[in-house]
Short mmCIF file of N, CA and C in Angstrom, two decimals:
data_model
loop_
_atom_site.label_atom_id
_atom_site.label_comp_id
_atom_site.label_asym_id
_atom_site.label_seq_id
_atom_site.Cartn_x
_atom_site.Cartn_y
_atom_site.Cartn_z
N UNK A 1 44.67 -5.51 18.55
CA UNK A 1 43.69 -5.51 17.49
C UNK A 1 43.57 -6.92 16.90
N UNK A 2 42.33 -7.63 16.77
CA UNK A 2 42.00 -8.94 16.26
C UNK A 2 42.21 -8.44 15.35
N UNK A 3 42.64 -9.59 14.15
CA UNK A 3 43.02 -9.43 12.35
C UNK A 3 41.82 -10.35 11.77
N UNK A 4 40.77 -9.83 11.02
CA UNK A 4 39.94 -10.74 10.33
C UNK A 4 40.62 -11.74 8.92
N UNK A 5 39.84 -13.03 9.65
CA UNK A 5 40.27 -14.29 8.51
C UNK A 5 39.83 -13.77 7.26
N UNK A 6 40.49 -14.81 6.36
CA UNK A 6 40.39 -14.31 4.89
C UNK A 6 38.61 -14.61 4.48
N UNK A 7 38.02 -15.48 5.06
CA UNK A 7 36.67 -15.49 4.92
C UNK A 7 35.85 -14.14 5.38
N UNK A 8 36.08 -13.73 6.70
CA UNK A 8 35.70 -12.54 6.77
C UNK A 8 35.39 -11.36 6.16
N UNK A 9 36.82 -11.39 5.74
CA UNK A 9 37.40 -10.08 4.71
C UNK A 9 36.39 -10.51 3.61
N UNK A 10 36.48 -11.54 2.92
CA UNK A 10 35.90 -11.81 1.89
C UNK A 10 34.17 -11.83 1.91
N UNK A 11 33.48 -12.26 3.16
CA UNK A 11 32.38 -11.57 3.35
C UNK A 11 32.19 -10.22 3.22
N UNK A 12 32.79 -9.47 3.88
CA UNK A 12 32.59 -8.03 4.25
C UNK A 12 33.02 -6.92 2.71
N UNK A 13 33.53 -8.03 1.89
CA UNK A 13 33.71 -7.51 0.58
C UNK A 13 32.70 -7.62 -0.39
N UNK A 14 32.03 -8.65 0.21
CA UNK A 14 30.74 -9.22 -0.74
C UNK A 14 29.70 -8.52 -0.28
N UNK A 15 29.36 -8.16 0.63
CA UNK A 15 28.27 -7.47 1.82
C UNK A 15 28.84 -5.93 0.75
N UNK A 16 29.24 -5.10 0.71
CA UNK A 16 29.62 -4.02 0.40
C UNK A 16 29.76 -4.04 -1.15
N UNK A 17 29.73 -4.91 -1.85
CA UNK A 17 29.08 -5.05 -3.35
C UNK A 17 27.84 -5.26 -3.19
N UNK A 18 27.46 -5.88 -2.56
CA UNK A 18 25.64 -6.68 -2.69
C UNK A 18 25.12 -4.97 -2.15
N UNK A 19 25.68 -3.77 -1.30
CA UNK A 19 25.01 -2.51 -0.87
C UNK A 19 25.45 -1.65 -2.14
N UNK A 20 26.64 -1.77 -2.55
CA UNK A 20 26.90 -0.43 -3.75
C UNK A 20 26.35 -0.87 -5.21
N UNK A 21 25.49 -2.49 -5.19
CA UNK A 21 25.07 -2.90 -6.41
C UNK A 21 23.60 -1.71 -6.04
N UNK A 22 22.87 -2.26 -4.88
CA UNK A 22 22.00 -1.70 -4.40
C UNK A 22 21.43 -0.33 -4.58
N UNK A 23 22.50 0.39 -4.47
CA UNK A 23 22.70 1.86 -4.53
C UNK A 23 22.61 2.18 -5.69
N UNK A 24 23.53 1.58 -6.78
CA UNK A 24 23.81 1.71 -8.28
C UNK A 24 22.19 1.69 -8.88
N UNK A 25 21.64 0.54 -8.55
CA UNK A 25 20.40 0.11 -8.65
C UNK A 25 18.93 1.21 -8.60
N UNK A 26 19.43 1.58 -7.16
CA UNK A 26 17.98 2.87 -7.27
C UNK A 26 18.70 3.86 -7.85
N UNK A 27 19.94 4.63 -8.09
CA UNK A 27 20.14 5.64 -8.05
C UNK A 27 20.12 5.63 -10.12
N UNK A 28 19.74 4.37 -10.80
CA UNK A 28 19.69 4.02 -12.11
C UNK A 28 18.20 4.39 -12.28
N UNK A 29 17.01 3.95 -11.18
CA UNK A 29 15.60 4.34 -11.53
C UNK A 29 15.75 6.04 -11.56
N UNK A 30 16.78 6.93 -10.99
CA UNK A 30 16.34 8.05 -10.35
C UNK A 30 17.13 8.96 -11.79
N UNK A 31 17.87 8.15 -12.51
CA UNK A 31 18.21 8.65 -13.60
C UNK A 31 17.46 8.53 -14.88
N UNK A 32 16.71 7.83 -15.01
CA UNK A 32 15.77 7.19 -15.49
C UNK A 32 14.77 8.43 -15.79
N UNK A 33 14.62 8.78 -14.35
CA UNK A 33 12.94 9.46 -14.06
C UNK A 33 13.55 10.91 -14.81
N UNK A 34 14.47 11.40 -15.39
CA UNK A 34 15.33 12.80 -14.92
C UNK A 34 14.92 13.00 -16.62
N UNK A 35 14.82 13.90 -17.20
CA UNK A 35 14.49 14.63 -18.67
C UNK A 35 15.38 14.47 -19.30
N UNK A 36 16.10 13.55 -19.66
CA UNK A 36 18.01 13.67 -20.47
C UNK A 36 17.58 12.33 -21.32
N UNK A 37 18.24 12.45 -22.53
CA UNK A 37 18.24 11.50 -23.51
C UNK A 37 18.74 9.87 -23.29
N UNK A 38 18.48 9.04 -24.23
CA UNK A 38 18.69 7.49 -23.90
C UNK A 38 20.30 7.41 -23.37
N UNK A 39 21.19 8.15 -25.00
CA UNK A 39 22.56 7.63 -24.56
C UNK A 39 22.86 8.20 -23.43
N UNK A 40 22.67 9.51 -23.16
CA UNK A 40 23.19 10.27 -21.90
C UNK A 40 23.04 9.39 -20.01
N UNK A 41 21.75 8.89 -20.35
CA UNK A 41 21.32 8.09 -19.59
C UNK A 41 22.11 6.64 -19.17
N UNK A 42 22.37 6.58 -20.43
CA UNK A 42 22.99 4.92 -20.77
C UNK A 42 24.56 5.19 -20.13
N UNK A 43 25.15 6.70 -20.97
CA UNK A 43 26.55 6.77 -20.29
C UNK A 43 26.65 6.77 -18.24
N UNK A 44 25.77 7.58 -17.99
CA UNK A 44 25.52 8.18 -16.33
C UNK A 44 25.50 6.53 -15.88
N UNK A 45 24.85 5.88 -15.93
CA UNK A 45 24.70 4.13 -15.25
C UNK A 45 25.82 3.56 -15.59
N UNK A 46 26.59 3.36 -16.85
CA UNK A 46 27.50 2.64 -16.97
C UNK A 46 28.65 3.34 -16.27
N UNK A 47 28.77 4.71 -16.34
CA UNK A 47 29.94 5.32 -15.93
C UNK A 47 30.02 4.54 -14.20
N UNK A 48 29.27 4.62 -13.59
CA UNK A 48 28.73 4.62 -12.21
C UNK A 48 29.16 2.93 -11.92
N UNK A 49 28.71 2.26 -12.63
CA UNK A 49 28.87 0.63 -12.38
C UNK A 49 30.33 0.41 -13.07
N UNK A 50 31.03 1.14 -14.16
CA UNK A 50 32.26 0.71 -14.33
C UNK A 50 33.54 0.80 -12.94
N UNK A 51 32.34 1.96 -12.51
CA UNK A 51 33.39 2.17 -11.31
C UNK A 51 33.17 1.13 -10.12
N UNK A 52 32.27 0.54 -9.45
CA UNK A 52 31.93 -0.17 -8.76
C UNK A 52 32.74 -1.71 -8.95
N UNK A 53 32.67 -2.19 -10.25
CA UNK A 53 33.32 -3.29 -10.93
C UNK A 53 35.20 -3.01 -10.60
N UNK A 54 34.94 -1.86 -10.90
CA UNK A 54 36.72 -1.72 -11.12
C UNK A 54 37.41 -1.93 -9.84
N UNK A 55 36.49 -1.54 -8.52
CA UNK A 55 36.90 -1.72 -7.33
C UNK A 55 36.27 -2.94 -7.07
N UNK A 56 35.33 -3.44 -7.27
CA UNK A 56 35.06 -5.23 -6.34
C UNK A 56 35.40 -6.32 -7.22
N UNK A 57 35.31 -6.11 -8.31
CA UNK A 57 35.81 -7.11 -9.73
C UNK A 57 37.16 -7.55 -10.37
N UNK A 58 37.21 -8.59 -10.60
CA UNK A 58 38.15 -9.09 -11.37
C UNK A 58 38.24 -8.31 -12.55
N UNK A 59 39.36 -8.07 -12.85
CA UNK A 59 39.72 -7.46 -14.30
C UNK A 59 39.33 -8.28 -15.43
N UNK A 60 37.83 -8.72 -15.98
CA UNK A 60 38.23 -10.29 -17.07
C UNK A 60 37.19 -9.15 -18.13
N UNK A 61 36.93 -10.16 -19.54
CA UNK A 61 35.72 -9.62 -20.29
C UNK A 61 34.67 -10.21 -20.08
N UNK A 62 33.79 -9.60 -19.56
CA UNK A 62 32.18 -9.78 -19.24
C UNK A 62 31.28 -9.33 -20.35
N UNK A 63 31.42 -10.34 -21.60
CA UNK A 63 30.74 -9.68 -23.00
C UNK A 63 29.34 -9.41 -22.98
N UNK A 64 29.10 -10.33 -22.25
CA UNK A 64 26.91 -10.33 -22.58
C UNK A 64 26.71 -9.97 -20.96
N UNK A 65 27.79 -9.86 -20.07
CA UNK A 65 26.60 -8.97 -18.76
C UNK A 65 27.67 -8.09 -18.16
N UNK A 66 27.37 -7.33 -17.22
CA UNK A 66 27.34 -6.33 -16.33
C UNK A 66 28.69 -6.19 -16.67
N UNK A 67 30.08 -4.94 -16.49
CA UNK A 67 29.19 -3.49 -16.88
C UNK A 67 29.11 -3.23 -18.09
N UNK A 68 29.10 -4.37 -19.41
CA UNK A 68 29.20 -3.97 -20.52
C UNK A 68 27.66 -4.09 -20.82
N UNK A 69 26.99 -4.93 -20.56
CA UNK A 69 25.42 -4.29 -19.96
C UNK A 69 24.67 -3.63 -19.14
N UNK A 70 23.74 -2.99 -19.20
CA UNK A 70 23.11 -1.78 -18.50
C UNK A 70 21.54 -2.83 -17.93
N UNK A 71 21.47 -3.64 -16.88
CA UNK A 71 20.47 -3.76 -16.41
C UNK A 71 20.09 -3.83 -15.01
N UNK A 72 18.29 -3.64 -14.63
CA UNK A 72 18.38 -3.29 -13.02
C UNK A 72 17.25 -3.55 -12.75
N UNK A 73 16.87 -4.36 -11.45
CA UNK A 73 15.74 -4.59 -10.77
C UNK A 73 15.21 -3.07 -10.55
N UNK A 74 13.54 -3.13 -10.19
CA UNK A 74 12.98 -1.85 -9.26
C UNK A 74 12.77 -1.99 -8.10
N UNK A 75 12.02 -1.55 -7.21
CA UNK A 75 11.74 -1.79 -5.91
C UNK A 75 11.18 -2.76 -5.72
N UNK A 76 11.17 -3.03 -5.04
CA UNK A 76 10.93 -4.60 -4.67
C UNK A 76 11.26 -5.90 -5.62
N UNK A 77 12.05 -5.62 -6.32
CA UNK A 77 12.35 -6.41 -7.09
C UNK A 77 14.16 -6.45 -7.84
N UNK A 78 14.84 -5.87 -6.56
CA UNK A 78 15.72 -5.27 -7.29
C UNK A 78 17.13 -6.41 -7.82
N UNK A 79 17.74 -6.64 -8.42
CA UNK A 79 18.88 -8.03 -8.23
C UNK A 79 19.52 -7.62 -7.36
N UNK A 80 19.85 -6.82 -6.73
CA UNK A 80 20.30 -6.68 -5.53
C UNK A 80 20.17 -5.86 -3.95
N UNK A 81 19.91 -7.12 -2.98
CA UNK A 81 19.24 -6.17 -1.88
C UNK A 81 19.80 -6.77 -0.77
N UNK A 82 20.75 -5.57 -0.05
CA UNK A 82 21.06 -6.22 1.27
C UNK A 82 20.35 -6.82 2.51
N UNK A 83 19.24 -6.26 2.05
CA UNK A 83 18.22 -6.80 3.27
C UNK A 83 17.90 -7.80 3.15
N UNK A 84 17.82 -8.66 2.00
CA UNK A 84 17.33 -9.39 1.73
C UNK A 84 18.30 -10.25 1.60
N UNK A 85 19.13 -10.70 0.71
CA UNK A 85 20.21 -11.70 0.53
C UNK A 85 21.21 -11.78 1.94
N UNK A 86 21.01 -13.05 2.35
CA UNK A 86 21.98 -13.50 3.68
C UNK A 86 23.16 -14.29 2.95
N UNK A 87 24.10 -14.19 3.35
CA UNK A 87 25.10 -15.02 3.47
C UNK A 87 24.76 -16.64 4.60
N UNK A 88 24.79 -17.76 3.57
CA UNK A 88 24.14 -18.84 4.48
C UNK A 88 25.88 -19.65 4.48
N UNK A 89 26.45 -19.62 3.24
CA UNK A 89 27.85 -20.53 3.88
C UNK A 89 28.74 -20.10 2.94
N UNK A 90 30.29 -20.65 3.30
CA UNK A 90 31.51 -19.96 3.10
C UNK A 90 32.04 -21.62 2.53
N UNK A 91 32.92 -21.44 1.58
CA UNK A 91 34.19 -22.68 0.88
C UNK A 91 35.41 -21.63 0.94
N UNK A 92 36.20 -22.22 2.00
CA UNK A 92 37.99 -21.23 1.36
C UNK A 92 38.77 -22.53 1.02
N UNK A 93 38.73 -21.86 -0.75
CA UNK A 93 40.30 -22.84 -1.06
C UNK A 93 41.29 -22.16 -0.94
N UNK A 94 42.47 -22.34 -1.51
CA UNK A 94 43.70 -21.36 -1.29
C UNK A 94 43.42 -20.13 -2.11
N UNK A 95 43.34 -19.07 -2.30
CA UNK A 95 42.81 -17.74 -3.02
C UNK A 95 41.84 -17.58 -3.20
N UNK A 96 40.80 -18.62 -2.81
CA UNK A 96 39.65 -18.40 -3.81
C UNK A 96 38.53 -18.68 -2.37
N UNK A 97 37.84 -18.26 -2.48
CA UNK A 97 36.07 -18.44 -1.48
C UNK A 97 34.97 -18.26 -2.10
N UNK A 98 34.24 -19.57 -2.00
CA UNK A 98 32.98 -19.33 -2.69
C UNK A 98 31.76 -19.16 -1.30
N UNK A 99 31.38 -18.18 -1.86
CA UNK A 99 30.28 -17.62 -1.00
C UNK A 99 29.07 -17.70 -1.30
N UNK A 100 27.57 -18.71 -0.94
CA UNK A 100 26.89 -19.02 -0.57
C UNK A 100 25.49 -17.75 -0.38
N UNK A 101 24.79 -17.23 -0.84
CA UNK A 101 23.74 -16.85 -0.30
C UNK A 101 22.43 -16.94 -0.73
N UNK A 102 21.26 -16.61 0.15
CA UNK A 102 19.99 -16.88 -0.58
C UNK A 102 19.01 -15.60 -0.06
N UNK A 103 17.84 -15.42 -0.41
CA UNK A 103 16.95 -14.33 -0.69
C UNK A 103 15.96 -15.21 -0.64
N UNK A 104 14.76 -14.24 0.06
CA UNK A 104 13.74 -14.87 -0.34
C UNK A 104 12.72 -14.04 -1.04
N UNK A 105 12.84 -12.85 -1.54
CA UNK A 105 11.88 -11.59 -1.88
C UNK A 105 13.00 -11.07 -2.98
N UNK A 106 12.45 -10.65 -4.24
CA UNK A 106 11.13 -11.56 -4.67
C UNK A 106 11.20 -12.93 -4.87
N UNK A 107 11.85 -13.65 -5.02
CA UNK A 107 11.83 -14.77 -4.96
C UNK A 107 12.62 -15.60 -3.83
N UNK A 108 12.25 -17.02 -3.74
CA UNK A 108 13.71 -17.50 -2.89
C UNK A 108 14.32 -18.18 -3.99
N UNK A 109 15.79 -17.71 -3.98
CA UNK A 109 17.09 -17.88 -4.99
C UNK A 109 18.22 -18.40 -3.82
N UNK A 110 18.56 -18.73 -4.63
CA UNK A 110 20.56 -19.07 -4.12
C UNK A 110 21.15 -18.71 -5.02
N UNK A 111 22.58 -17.82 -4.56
CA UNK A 111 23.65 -17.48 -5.05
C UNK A 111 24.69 -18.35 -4.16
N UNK A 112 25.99 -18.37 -5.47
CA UNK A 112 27.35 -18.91 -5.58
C UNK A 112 27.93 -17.40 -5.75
N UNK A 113 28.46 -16.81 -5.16
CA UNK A 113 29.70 -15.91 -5.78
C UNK A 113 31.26 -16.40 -5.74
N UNK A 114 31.98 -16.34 -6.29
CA UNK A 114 33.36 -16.61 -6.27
C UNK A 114 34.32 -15.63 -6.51
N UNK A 115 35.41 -15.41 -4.94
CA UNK A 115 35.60 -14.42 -5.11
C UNK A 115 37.46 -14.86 -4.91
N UNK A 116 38.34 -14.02 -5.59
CA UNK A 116 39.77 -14.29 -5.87
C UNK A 116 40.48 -13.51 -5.37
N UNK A 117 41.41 -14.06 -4.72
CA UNK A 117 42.25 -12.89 -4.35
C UNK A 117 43.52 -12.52 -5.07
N UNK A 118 43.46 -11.50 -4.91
CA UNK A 118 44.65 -10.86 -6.02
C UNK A 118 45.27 -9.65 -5.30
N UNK A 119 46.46 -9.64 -5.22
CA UNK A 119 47.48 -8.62 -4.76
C UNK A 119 46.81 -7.98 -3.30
N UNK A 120 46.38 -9.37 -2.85
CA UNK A 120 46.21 -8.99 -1.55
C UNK A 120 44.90 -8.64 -0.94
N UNK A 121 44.21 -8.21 -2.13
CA UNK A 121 42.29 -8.23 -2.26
C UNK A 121 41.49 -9.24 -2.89
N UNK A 122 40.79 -9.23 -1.97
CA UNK A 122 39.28 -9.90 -2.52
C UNK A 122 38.54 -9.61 -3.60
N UNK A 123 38.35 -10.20 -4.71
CA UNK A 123 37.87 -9.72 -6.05
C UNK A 123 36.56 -10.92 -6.29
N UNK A 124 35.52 -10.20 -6.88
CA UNK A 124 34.69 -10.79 -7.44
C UNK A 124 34.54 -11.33 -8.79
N UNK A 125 34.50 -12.67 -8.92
CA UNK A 125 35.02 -13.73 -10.00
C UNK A 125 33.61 -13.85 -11.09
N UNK A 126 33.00 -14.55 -9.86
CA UNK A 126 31.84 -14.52 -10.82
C UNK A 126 30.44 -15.03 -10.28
N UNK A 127 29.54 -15.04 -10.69
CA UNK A 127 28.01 -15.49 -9.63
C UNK A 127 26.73 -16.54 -10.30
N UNK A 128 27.09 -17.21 -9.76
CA UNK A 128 26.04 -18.65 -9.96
C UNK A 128 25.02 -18.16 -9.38
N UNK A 129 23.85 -19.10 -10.02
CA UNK A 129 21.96 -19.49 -9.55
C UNK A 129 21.68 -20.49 -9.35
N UNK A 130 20.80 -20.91 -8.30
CA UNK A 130 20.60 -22.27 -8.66
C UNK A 130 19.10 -22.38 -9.14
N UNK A 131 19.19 -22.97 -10.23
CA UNK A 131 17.98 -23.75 -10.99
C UNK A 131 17.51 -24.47 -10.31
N UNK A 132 16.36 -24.29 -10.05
CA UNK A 132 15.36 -25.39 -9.32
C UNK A 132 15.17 -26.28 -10.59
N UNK A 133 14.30 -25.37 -11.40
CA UNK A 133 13.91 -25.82 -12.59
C UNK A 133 14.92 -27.34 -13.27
N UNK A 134 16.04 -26.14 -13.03
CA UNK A 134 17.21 -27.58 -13.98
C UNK A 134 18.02 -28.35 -13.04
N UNK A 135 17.84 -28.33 -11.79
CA UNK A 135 18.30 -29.10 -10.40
C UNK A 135 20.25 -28.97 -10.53
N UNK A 136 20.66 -27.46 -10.95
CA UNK A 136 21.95 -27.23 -11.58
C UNK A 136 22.32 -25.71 -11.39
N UNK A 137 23.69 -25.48 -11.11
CA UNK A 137 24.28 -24.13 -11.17
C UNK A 137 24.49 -23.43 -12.03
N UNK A 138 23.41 -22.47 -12.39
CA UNK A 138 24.08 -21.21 -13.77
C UNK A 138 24.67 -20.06 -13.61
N UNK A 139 25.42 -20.18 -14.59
CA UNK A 139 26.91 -18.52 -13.97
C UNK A 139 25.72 -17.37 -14.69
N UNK A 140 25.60 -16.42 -13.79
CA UNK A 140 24.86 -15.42 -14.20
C UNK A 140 25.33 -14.47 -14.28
N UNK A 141 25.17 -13.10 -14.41
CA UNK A 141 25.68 -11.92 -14.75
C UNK A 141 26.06 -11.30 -13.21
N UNK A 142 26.80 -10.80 -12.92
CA UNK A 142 27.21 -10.03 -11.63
C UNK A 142 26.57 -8.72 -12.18
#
C-alpha cells in the first residue's frame, strides 16, 4: 500500500471541507425554504456547521466569522463549490501547508488556506483572498 505525503493528505482534507462547506451551504437554502421560525432556523445551520468546523478546524475563537456566524452563498453563487475551486499550488513548512486555490464562477478569486497539523491531523487554520483591488492578502472568514 502507497502512504500519501503530508501534502496530499492535506489536499484531500481541504477537497472534503470545500464539499461539506458545499453541502452545509444548499442544505442552509433548504432550511430556509421550510415554515419554522428565525431562531429555530438559525439553531438547525449553526448546529450543522459547528459540527463540520469541529472536524476540519482548528480549535481557536472565530468572533466575527464562521461558525459563530451564520452566512451562505446561493446557487450559483455559493462561497463554496467544488466544482469550481481548483487547487492550483501547495507550500509545506514543517506542520503547516498553505494551500493555494482559485475559482472562476462567480467570480475569478484566489484562496490561501492554511492548514495545521495537530495530533496527527490536518486542521484548517485559516483562509486568505486576494485583493486585486488592494494588490494584497485578506484573512477572510472560513
Amino acid at each position: 500500500m502507497v502512504e500519501m505525503d503530508n501534502t496530499e493528505i492535506a489536499k484531500n482534507r481541504l477537497s472534503d471541507f470545500i464539499k461539506e462547506m458545499n453541502a452545509w451551504e444548499i442544505e442552509c437554502g433548504r432550511i430556509e425554504d421550510k415554515n419554522i421560525d428565525e431562531v429555530e432556523q438559525f439553531e438547525l445551520q449553526k448546529n450543522m456547521l459547528e459540527d463540520i468546523f469541529a472536524r476540519y478546524c482548528t480549535d481557536k475563537k472565530r468572533i466575527n466569522g464562521r461558525p459563530n456566524t451564520i452566512s451562505y452563498g446561493e446557487e450559483g453563487s455559493f462561497d463554496y463549490d467544488p466544482k469550481e475551486e481548483k487547487i492550483i499550488d501547495t507550500n509545506e513548512e514543517k506542520d503547516k501547508i498553505l494551500i493555494t486555490t482559485q475559482r472562476e464562477v462567480p467570480m475569478k478569486e484566489q484562496f490561501v488556506y492554511t492548514l495545521i497539523r495537530k495530533g496527527g491531523v490536518w486542521l484548517l487554520d485559516s483562509k486568505k483572498r486576494y485583493s486585486t483591488w488592494k494588490k494584497k492578502w485578506e484573512v477572510v472568514s472560513l
